[in-house]
Amino acid sequence: MTFQIVTVPCLSDNYSYLAHDVASGATAVIDVPEPGPILRELAARDWKASHILLTHHHSDHVDGAEALAAATGAHVFGAAADAHRLPPLDHGVAPGDTVRIGMQQGQVIDVPGHTLGHIAYFFPEARALFTGDSLMVMGCGRLFEGTPAQMWDTLTRLMELPDSTRIFSGHEYAQTNARFALTLEPGNAALKSRAETIDHVRAAGGFTVPGTLGEERSTNPFLRAALPEMKSALGMQDASDLAVFTELRTRRNGFRG
Ligand code: ZN
Ligand code: FE
């Protein structure tokens, strides 16, 4: 039961994704920064969008949703809790709900922090997690609405997923995230080699998504807040995991790498 996933770059550094269930032909579009590139990619593959899955209400993730729905007839899914600030939804969903894309079953996961009402979509069989602006390649979203405790809880729950889970996030921020991570753990071999790989990928015009959760675990500073090596890198050996995560998020906000 193949779920074919295509990355569609949009705007300056956003990603949308097409997720195509080969058996049924159903195709989900995850986030719609703008309709143009998505419609072109659908046409090039002769796919028809049947579902639009929105992660959160920010304009760089939803602005093209209404136009794409009008052009394709796709049904729009998003957090019922945020229906008042999302484009018109055909299906309001809540954490714990299941979305079906043909034969593929996705779970709606609550991932507050960047915004409240932010959701992710996890397709266990395809090992695909669409995270929007929660967990990103070597980073996590800024805390616009949630508290550090909420984002730390979000990341802690995502870390329970299998290492082979592929992380499809909403932006291409990997190079800046890698430079930031290297300021903290210059001796982390996995981090150094991943940073090099990412530089090569970007130089060749490629995408750094998806990463795997296993890679994130060994290189993403925000997932490493509970580790003694990260705590001592920050001089916070005796601090709580949450205090370390909070310090990491604050430093990242001020990082101009
Ligand atoms: Zn956002
Ligand atoms: Fe965004």
mmCIF file of N, CA and C in Angstrom, residues 73-194:
data_model
loop_
_atom_site.group_PDB
_atom_site.id
_atom_site.type_symbol
_atom_site.label_atom_id
_atom_site.label_comp_id
_atom_site.label_asym_id
_atom_site.label_seq_id
_atom_site.Cartn_x
_atom_site.Cartn_y
_atom_site.Cartn_z
ATOM 1 N N GLY A 73 -11.827 20.717 -5.964
ATOM 2 C CA GLY A 73 -12.912 20.031 -5.257
ATOM 3 C C GLY A 73 -12.434 19.267 -4.032
ATOM 4 N N ALA A 74 -11.165 19.436 -3.667
ATOM 5 C CA ALA A 74 -10.633 18.747 -2.488
ATOM 6 C C ALA A 74 -11.352 19.228 -1.231
ATOM 7 N N HIS A 75 -11.515 18.316 -0.271
ATOM 8 C CA HIS A 75 -12.120 18.668 1.012
ATOM 9 C C HIS A 75 -11.041 19.159 1.967
ATOM 10 N N VAL A 76 -11.380 20.231 2.683
ATOM 11 C CA VAL A 76 -10.396 20.869 3.553
ATOM 12 C C VAL A 76 -10.573 20.380 4.989
ATOM 13 N N PHE A 77 -9.459 19.904 5.556
ATOM 14 C CA PHE A 77 -9.410 19.427 6.942
ATOM 15 C C PHE A 77 -8.504 20.349 7.748
ATOM 16 N N GLY A 78 -8.898 20.631 8.971
ATOM 17 C CA GLY A 78 -8.053 21.422 9.855
ATOM 18 C C GLY A 78 -8.583 21.293 11.266
ATOM 19 N N ALA A 79 -7.864 21.900 12.210
ATOM 20 C CA ALA A 79 -8.253 21.785 13.618
ATOM 21 C C ALA A 79 -9.591 22.469 13.865
ATOM 22 N N ALA A 80 -10.551 21.705 14.374
ATOM 23 C CA ALA A 80 -11.863 22.294 14.694
ATOM 24 C C ALA A 80 -11.693 23.450 15.675
ATOM 25 N N ALA A 81 -10.731 23.311 16.586
ATOM 26 C CA ALA A 81 -10.526 24.347 17.598
ATOM 27 C C ALA A 81 -10.102 25.677 16.983
ATOM 28 N N ASP A 82 -9.530 25.632 15.784
ATOM 29 C CA ASP A 82 -9.059 26.851 15.112
ATOM 30 C C ASP A 82 -9.928 27.204 13.908
ATOM 31 N N ALA A 83 -11.115 26.624 13.819
ATOM 32 C CA ALA A 83 -11.963 26.835 12.632
ATOM 33 C C ALA A 83 -12.227 28.323 12.402
ATOM 34 N N HIS A 84 -12.287 29.089 13.475
ATOM 35 C CA HIS A 84 -12.592 30.525 13.338
ATOM 36 C C HIS A 84 -11.460 31.307 12.668
ATOM 37 N N ARG A 85 -10.267 30.733 12.627
ATOM 38 C CA ARG A 85 -9.162 31.483 12.011
ATOM 39 C C ARG A 85 -8.453 30.684 10.913
ATOM 40 N N LEU A 86 -9.087 29.612 10.493
ATOM 41 C CA LEU A 86 -8.613 28.844 9.332
ATOM 42 C C LEU A 86 -9.525 29.143 8.150
ATOM 43 N N PRO A 87 -9.083 28.835 6.915
ATOM 44 C CA PRO A 87 -10.001 28.909 5.782
ATOM 45 C C PRO A 87 -11.193 27.978 6.056
ATOM 46 N N PRO A 88 -12.302 28.180 5.342
ATOM 47 C CA PRO A 88 -13.482 27.338 5.591
ATOM 48 C C PRO A 88 -13.141 25.845 5.548
ATOM 49 N N LEU A 89 -13.506 25.128 6.615
ATOM 50 C CA LEU A 89 -13.199 23.699 6.706
ATOM 51 C C LEU A 89 -14.405 22.869 6.300
ATOM 52 N N ASP A 90 -14.165 21.795 5.553
ATOM 53 C CA ASP A 90 -15.213 20.801 5.319
ATOM 54 C C ASP A 90 -15.268 19.827 6.484
ATOM 55 N N HIS A 91 -14.101 19.603 7.128
ATOM 56 C CA HIS A 91 -14.023 18.656 8.238
ATOM 57 C C HIS A 91 -13.133 19.253 9.324
ATOM 58 N N GLY A 92 -13.723 19.630 10.427
ATOM 59 C CA GLY A 92 -12.935 20.040 11.586
ATOM 60 C C GLY A 92 -12.503 18.795 12.329
ATOM 61 N N VAL A 93 -11.221 18.682 12.633
ATOM 62 C CA VAL A 93 -10.722 17.480 13.312
ATOM 63 C C VAL A 93 -10.144 17.847 14.668
ATOM 64 N N ALA A 94 -10.023 16.856 15.519
ATOM 65 C CA ALA A 94 -9.483 17.050 16.861
ATOM 66 C C ALA A 94 -8.399 16.005 17.091
ATOM 67 N N PRO A 95 -7.458 16.303 18.003
ATOM 68 C CA PRO A 95 -6.424 15.322 18.318
ATOM 69 C C PRO A 95 -7.056 13.975 18.665
ATOM 70 N N GLY A 96 -6.466 12.919 18.124
ATOM 71 C CA GLY A 96 -7.011 11.580 18.323
ATOM 72 C C GLY A 96 -7.887 11.122 17.170
ATOM 73 N N ASP A 97 -8.347 12.065 16.344
ATOM 74 C CA ASP A 97 -9.153 11.684 15.180
ATOM 75 C C ASP A 97 -8.289 10.991 14.131
ATOM 76 N N THR A 98 -8.964 10.274 13.241
ATOM 77 C CA THR A 98 -8.292 9.625 12.119
ATOM 78 C C THR A 98 -8.728 10.302 10.827
ATOM 79 N N VAL A 99 -7.787 10.549 9.926
ATOM 80 C CA VAL A 99 -8.150 11.008 8.579
ATOM 81 C C VAL A 99 -7.773 9.891 7.606
ATOM 82 N N ARG A 100 -8.657 9.632 6.659
ATOM 83 C CA ARG A 100 -8.408 8.546 5.698
ATOM 84 C C ARG A 100 -8.137 9.121 4.333
ATOM 85 N N ILE A 101 -6.970 8.816 3.781
ATOM 86 C CA ILE A 101 -6.627 9.209 2.421
ATOM 87 C C ILE A 101 -6.599 7.911 1.619
ATOM 88 N N GLY A 102 -7.703 7.566 0.998
ATOM 89 C CA GLY A 102 -7.785 6.263 0.339
ATOM 90 C C GLY A 102 -7.590 5.162 1.362
ATOM 91 N N MET A 103 -6.548 4.337 1.152
ATOM 92 C CA MET A 103 -6.268 3.232 2.063
ATOM 93 C C MET A 103 -5.408 3.659 3.257
ATOM 94 N N GLN A 104 -4.930 4.882 3.236
ATOM 95 C CA GLN A 104 -3.986 5.326 4.265
ATOM 96 C C GLN A 104 -4.732 5.971 5.431
ATOM 97 N N GLN A 105 -4.403 5.533 6.633
ATOM 98 C CA GLN A 105 -5.021 6.079 7.838
ATOM 99 C C GLN A 105 -4.032 7.004 8.538
ATOM 100 N N GLY A 106 -4.446 8.248 8.744
ATOM 101 C CA GLY A 106 -3.588 9.191 9.457
ATOM 102 C C GLY A 106 -4.171 9.544 10.807
ATOM 103 N N GLN A 107 -3.284 9.756 11.770
ATOM 104 C CA GLN A 107 -3.724 10.161 13.113
ATOM 105 C C GLN A 107 -3.466 11.649 13.293
ATOM 106 N N VAL A 108 -4.433 12.322 13.881
ATOM 107 C CA VAL A 108 -4.281 13.743 14.195
ATOM 108 C C VAL A 108 -3.627 13.849 15.574
ATOM 109 N N ILE A 109 -2.498 14.557 15.631
ATOM 110 C CA ILE A 109 -1.748 14.702 16.885
ATOM 111 C C ILE A 109 -1.717 16.174 17.284
ATOM 112 N N ASP A 110 -1.949 16.442 18.537
ATOM 113 C CA ASP A 110 -1.920 17.788 19.083
ATOM 114 C C ASP A 110 -0.455 18.208 19.260
ATOM 115 N N VAL A 111 -0.044 19.312 18.632
ATOM 116 C CA VAL A 111 1.357 19.749 18.767
ATOM 117 C C VAL A 111 1.443 21.247 19.097
ATOM 118 N N PRO A 112 0.840 21.689 20.205
ATOM 119 C CA PRO A 112 0.847 23.120 20.524
ATOM 120 C C PRO A 112 2.242 23.631 20.869
ATOM 121 N N GLY A 113 2.430 24.920 20.682
ATOM 122 C CA GLY A 113 3.699 25.573 21.011
ATOM 123 C C GLY A 113 3.906 26.746 20.078
ATOM 124 N N HIS A 114 4.117 26.451 18.803
ATOM 125 C CA HIS A 114 4.238 27.494 17.773
ATOM 126 C C HIS A 114 2.935 28.296 17.730
ATOM 127 N N THR A 115 1.817 27.584 17.607
ATOM 128 C CA THR A 115 0.495 28.157 17.860
ATOM 129 C C THR A 115 -0.231 27.167 18.762
ATOM 130 N N LEU A 116 -1.314 27.647 19.368
ATOM 131 C CA LEU A 116 -2.227 26.720 20.038
ATOM 132 C C LEU A 116 -3.136 26.217 18.931
ATOM 133 N N GLY A 117 -3.593 25.019 19.002
ATOM 134 C CA GLY A 117 -4.426 24.527 17.910
ATOM 135 C C GLY A 117 -3.633 23.978 16.744
ATOM 136 N N HIS A 118 -2.314 23.969 16.849
ATOM 137 C CA HIS A 118 -1.458 23.384 15.812
ATOM 138 C C HIS A 118 -1.601 21.863 15.891
ATOM 139 N N ILE A 119 -1.820 21.226 14.740
ATOM 140 C CA ILE A 119 -1.887 19.766 14.710
ATOM 141 C C ILE A 119 -0.877 19.210 13.720
ATOM 142 N N ALA A 120 -0.514 17.958 13.924
ATOM 143 C CA ALA A 120 0.335 17.220 12.989
ATOM 144 C C ALA A 120 -0.464 16.018 12.513
ATOM 145 N N TYR A 121 -0.044 15.444 11.395
ATOM 146 C CA TYR A 121 -0.710 14.268 10.840
ATOM 147 C C TYR A 121 0.314 13.151 10.728
ATOM 148 N N PHE A 122 0.001 12.012 11.350
ATOM 149 C CA PHE A 122 0.937 10.890 11.366
ATOM 150 C C PHE A 122 0.314 9.695 10.657
ATOM 151 N N PHE A 123 1.010 9.202 9.631
ATOM 152 C CA PHE A 123 0.575 8.022 8.884
ATOM 153 C C PHE A 123 1.514 6.878 9.234
ATOM 154 N N PRO A 124 1.121 6.043 10.201
ATOM 155 C CA PRO A 124 2.047 5.042 10.746
ATOM 156 C C PRO A 124 2.555 4.065 9.697
ATOM 157 N N GLU A 125 1.661 3.620 8.806
ATOM 158 C CA GLU A 125 2.085 2.603 7.855
ATOM 159 C C GLU A 125 3.146 3.153 6.910
ATOM 160 N N ALA A 126 2.992 4.420 6.512
ATOM 161 C CA ALA A 126 3.963 5.066 5.622
ATOM 162 C C ALA A 126 5.122 5.677 6.415
ATOM 163 N N ARG A 127 5.041 5.610 7.744
ATOM 164 C CA ARG A 127 6.056 6.211 8.618
ATOM 165 C C ARG A 127 6.255 7.683 8.270
ATOM 166 N N ALA A 128 5.181 8.390 8.009
ATOM 167 C CA ALA A 128 5.256 9.792 7.606
ATOM 168 C C ALA A 128 4.559 10.673 8.631
ATOM 169 N N LEU A 129 5.284 11.683 9.092
ATOM 170 C CA LEU A 129 4.744 12.639 10.063
ATOM 171 C C LEU A 129 4.835 14.037 9.454
ATOM 172 N N PHE A 130 3.691 14.674 9.273
ATOM 173 C CA PHE A 130 3.647 16.037 8.735
ATOM 174 C C PHE A 130 3.521 16.992 9.914
ATOM 175 N N THR A 131 4.590 17.743 10.168
ATOM 176 C CA THR A 131 4.702 18.459 11.444
ATOM 177 C C THR A 131 4.431 19.949 11.347
ATOM 178 N N GLY A 132 4.290 20.508 10.136
ATOM 179 C CA GLY A 132 4.102 21.960 10.035
ATOM 180 C C GLY A 132 5.254 22.691 10.699
ATOM 181 N N ASP A 133 4.941 23.584 11.611
ATOM 182 C CA ASP A 133 5.976 24.364 12.298
ATOM 183 C C ASP A 133 6.156 23.908 13.744
ATOM 184 N N SER A 134 5.971 22.619 13.999
ATOM 185 C CA SER A 134 6.305 22.109 15.338
ATOM 186 C C SER A 134 7.731 21.562 15.285
ATOM 187 N N LEU A 135 7.901 20.274 15.099
ATOM 188 C CA LEU A 135 9.242 19.694 14.936
ATOM 189 C C LEU A 135 9.716 19.916 13.503
ATOM 190 N N MET A 136 10.927 20.472 13.363
ATOM 191 C CA MET A 136 11.508 20.690 12.035
ATOM 192 C C MET A 136 12.881 20.031 11.982
ATOM 193 N N VAL A 137 13.455 19.963 10.780
ATOM 194 C CA VAL A 137 14.791 19.410 10.622
ATOM 195 C C VAL A 137 15.766 20.223 11.489
ATOM 196 N N MET A 138 16.287 19.600 12.513
ATOM 197 C CA MET A 138 17.211 20.188 13.471
ATOM 198 C C MET A 138 16.679 21.425 14.184
ATOM 199 N N GLY A 139 15.373 21.573 14.219
ATOM 200 C CA GLY A 139 14.824 22.726 14.924
ATOM 201 C C GLY A 139 13.401 22.489 15.361
ATOM 202 N N CYS A 140 12.789 23.568 15.841
ATOM 203 C CA CYS A 140 11.355 23.554 16.122
ATOM 204 C C CYS A 140 10.844 24.969 15.917
ATOM 205 N N GLY A 141 9.548 25.099 15.785
ATOM 206 C CA GLY A 141 8.956 26.403 15.504
ATOM 207 C C GLY A 141 9.129 27.374 16.670
ATOM 208 N N ARG A 142 9.107 28.645 16.324
ATOM 209 C CA ARG A 142 9.119 29.677 17.358
ATOM 210 C C ARG A 142 7.846 29.614 18.191
ATOM 211 N N LEU A 143 7.940 30.070 19.430
ATOM 212 C CA LEU A 143 6.769 30.023 20.315
ATOM 213 C C LEU A 143 5.976 31.320 20.187
ATOM 214 N N PHE A 144 5.043 31.342 19.251
ATOM 215 C CA PHE A 144 4.221 32.543 19.077
ATOM 216 C C PHE A 144 3.073 32.567 20.078
ATOM 217 N N GLU A 145 2.496 31.431 20.363
ATOM 218 C CA GLU A 145 1.311 31.402 21.237
ATOM 219 C C GLU A 145 1.498 30.491 22.448
ATOM 220 N N GLY A 146 2.219 29.415 22.275
ATOM 221 C CA GLY A 146 2.338 28.453 23.368
ATOM 222 C C GLY A 146 3.488 28.801 24.292
ATOM 223 N N THR A 147 3.588 28.048 25.374
ATOM 224 C CA THR A 147 4.666 28.217 26.336
ATOM 225 C C THR A 147 5.785 27.225 26.012
ATOM 226 N N PRO A 148 6.971 27.475 26.537
ATOM 227 C CA PRO A 148 8.029 26.479 26.381
ATOM 228 C C PRO A 148 7.579 25.106 26.887
ATOM 229 N N ALA A 149 6.828 25.082 27.972
ATOM 230 C CA ALA A 149 6.371 23.790 28.515
ATOM 231 C C ALA A 149 5.489 23.059 27.508
ATOM 232 N N GLN A 150 4.638 23.799 26.798
ATOM 233 C CA GLN A 150 3.779 23.149 25.804
ATOM 234 C C GLN A 150 4.598 22.576 24.653
ATOM 235 N N MET A 151 5.577 23.343 24.152
ATOM 236 C CA MET A 151 6.385 22.835 23.039
ATOM 237 C C MET A 151 7.254 21.668 23.500
ATOM 238 N N TRP A 152 7.791 21.753 24.694
ATOM 239 C CA TRP A 152 8.616 20.647 25.197
ATOM 240 C C TRP A 152 7.772 19.382 25.337
ATOM 241 N N ASP A 153 6.551 19.534 25.802
ATOM 242 C CA ASP A 153 5.644 18.391 25.895
ATOM 243 C C ASP A 153 5.323 17.831 24.504
ATOM 244 N N THR A 154 5.100 18.733 23.551
ATOM 245 C CA THR A 154 4.846 18.312 22.172
ATOM 246 C C THR A 154 6.010 17.469 21.649
ATOM 247 N N LEU A 155 7.226 17.985 21.811
ATOM 248 C CA LEU A 155 8.398 17.284 21.271
ATOM 249 C C LEU A 155 8.617 15.957 22.004
ATOM 250 N N THR A 156 8.371 15.956 23.295
ATOM 251 C CA THR A 156 8.540 14.738 24.083
ATOM 252 C C THR A 156 7.589 13.652 23.588
ATOM 253 N N ARG A 157 6.351 14.031 23.263
ATOM 254 C CA ARG A 157 5.400 13.047 22.749
ATOM 255 C C ARG A 157 5.800 12.579 21.351
ATOM 256 N N LEU A 158 6.277 13.498 20.503
ATOM 257 C CA LEU A 158 6.683 13.084 19.153
ATOM 258 C C LEU A 158 7.869 12.124 19.222
ATOM 259 N N MET A 159 8.713 12.315 20.235
ATOM 260 C CA MET A 159 9.902 11.448 20.366
ATOM 261 C C MET A 159 9.533 9.999 20.690
ATOM 262 N N GLU A 160 8.275 9.762 21.048
ATOM 263 C CA GLU A 160 7.856 8.380 21.312
ATOM 264 C C GLU A 160 7.601 7.602 20.023
ATOM 265 N N LEU A 161 7.553 8.294 18.899
ATOM 266 C CA LEU A 161 7.317 7.616 17.617
ATOM 267 C C LEU A 161 8.592 6.866 17.207
ATOM 268 N N PRO A 162 8.456 5.903 16.285
ATOM 269 C CA PRO A 162 9.636 5.122 15.887
ATOM 270 C C PRO A 162 10.726 5.984 15.235
ATOM 271 N N ASP A 163 11.981 5.575 15.438
ATOM 272 C CA ASP A 163 13.123 6.280 14.862
ATOM 273 C C ASP A 163 13.034 6.418 13.340
ATOM 274 N N SER A 164 12.383 5.462 12.700
ATOM 275 C CA SER A 164 12.314 5.489 11.235
ATOM 276 C C SER A 164 11.238 6.450 10.716
ATOM 277 N N THR A 165 10.498 7.092 11.609
ATOM 278 C CA THR A 165 9.465 8.048 11.193
ATOM 279 C C THR A 165 10.102 9.182 10.394
ATOM 280 N N ARG A 166 9.539 9.460 9.228
ATOM 281 C CA ARG A 166 10.055 10.544 8.404
ATOM 282 C C ARG A 166 9.342 11.850 8.759
ATOM 283 N N ILE A 167 10.131 12.908 8.980
ATOM 284 C CA ILE A 167 9.589 14.193 9.420
ATOM 285 C C ILE A 167 9.480 15.131 8.214
ATOM 286 N N PHE A 168 8.252 15.434 7.828
ATOM 287 C CA PHE A 168 8.000 16.376 6.735
ATOM 288 C C PHE A 168 7.538 17.682 7.377
ATOM 289 N N SER A 169 8.423 18.672 7.427
ATOM 290 C CA SER A 169 8.095 19.906 8.142
ATOM 291 C C SER A 169 7.772 21.032 7.168
ATOM 292 N N GLY A 170 7.333 22.154 7.712
ATOM 293 C CA GLY A 170 6.746 23.211 6.900
ATOM 294 C C GLY A 170 7.710 24.196 6.281
ATOM 295 N N HIS A 171 9.000 24.115 6.645
ATOM 296 C CA HIS A 171 9.959 25.107 6.142
ATOM 297 C C HIS A 171 11.310 24.475 5.859
ATOM 298 N N GLU A 172 12.081 25.180 5.037
ATOM 299 C CA GLU A 172 13.483 24.828 4.810
ATOM 300 C C GLU A 172 14.351 25.756 5.661
ATOM 301 N N TYR A 173 14.639 25.318 6.869
ATOM 302 C CA TYR A 173 15.481 26.105 7.769
ATOM 303 C C TYR A 173 16.722 25.319 8.181
ATOM 304 N N ALA A 174 17.013 24.233 7.500
ATOM 305 C CA ALA A 174 17.991 23.285 8.032
ATOM 306 C C ALA A 174 19.392 23.870 8.170
ATOM 307 N N GLN A 175 19.813 24.696 7.197
ATOM 308 C CA GLN A 175 21.201 25.184 7.293
ATOM 309 C C GLN A 175 21.394 26.101 8.496
ATOM 310 N N THR A 176 20.446 27.011 8.712
ATOM 311 C CA THR A 176 20.546 27.884 9.886
ATOM 312 C C THR A 176 20.447 27.058 11.161
ATOM 313 N N ASN A 177 19.528 26.100 11.167
ATOM 314 C CA ASN A 177 19.388 25.242 12.347
ATOM 315 C C ASN A 177 20.672 24.468 12.622
ATOM 316 N N ALA A 178 21.318 23.996 11.563
ATOM 317 C CA ALA A 178 22.559 23.240 11.744
ATOM 318 C C ALA A 178 23.662 24.129 12.306
ATOM 319 N N ARG A 179 23.756 25.344 11.781
ATOM 320 C CA ARG A 179 24.790 26.258 12.298
ATOM 321 C C ARG A 179 24.560 26.551 13.772
ATOM 322 N N PHE A 180 23.294 26.739 14.133
ATOM 323 C CA PHE A 180 22.972 26.969 15.548
ATOM 324 C C PHE A 180 23.351 25.749 16.385
ATOM 325 N N ALA A 181 22.978 24.577 15.920
ATOM 326 C CA ALA A 181 23.259 23.347 16.671
ATOM 327 C C ALA A 181 24.760 23.170 16.878
ATOM 328 N N LEU A 182 25.549 23.536 15.848
ATOM 329 C CA LEU A 182 27.004 23.382 15.955
ATOM 330 C C LEU A 182 27.616 24.330 16.978
ATOM 331 N N THR A 183 26.960 25.478 17.251
ATOM 332 C CA THR A 183 27.486 26.364 18.293
ATOM 333 C C THR A 183 27.374 25.699 19.657
ATOM 334 N N LEU A 184 26.417 24.769 19.802
ATOM 335 C CA LEU A 184 26.189 24.117 21.092
ATOM 336 C C LEU A 184 27.011 22.847 21.237
ATOM 337 N N GLU A 185 27.063 22.060 20.166
ATOM 338 C CA GLU A 185 27.710 20.745 20.225
ATOM 339 C C GLU A 185 28.704 20.586 19.082
ATOM 340 N N PRO A 186 29.770 21.391 19.093
ATOM 341 C CA PRO A 186 30.724 21.326 17.983
ATOM 342 C C PRO A 186 31.391 19.954 17.859
ATOM 343 N N GLY A 187 31.358 19.169 18.933
ATOM 344 C CA GLY A 187 32.001 17.850 18.886
ATOM 345 C C GLY A 187 31.052 16.705 18.555
ATOM 346 N N ASN A 188 29.803 16.997 18.274
ATOM 347 C CA ASN A 188 28.817 15.945 17.967
ATOM 348 C C ASN A 188 29.032 15.458 16.534
ATOM 349 N N ALA A 189 29.586 14.240 16.405
ATOM 350 C CA ALA A 189 29.982 13.729 15.078
ATOM 351 C C ALA A 189 28.783 13.577 14.152
ATOM 352 N N ALA A 190 27.667 13.086 14.692
ATOM 353 C CA ALA A 190 26.466 12.916 13.865
ATOM 354 C C ALA A 190 25.996 14.271 13.341
ATOM 355 N N LEU A 191 26.095 15.274 14.190
ATOM 356 C CA LEU A 191 25.683 16.628 13.807
ATOM 357 C C LEU A 191 26.597 17.190 12.725
ATOM 358 N N LYS A 192 27.908 17.017 12.912
ATOM 359 C CA LYS A 192 28.850 17.547 11.914
ATOM 360 C C LYS A 192 28.602 16.918 10.555
ATOM 361 N N SER A 193 28.408 15.615 10.553
ATOM 362 C CA SER A 193 28.244 14.958 9.250
ATOM 363 C C SER A 193 26.894 15.319 8.631
ATOM 364 N N ARG A 194 25.872 15.464 9.450
ATOM 365 C CA ARG A 194 24.574 15.861 8.881
ATOM 366 C C ARG A 194 24.625 17.297 8.347
#
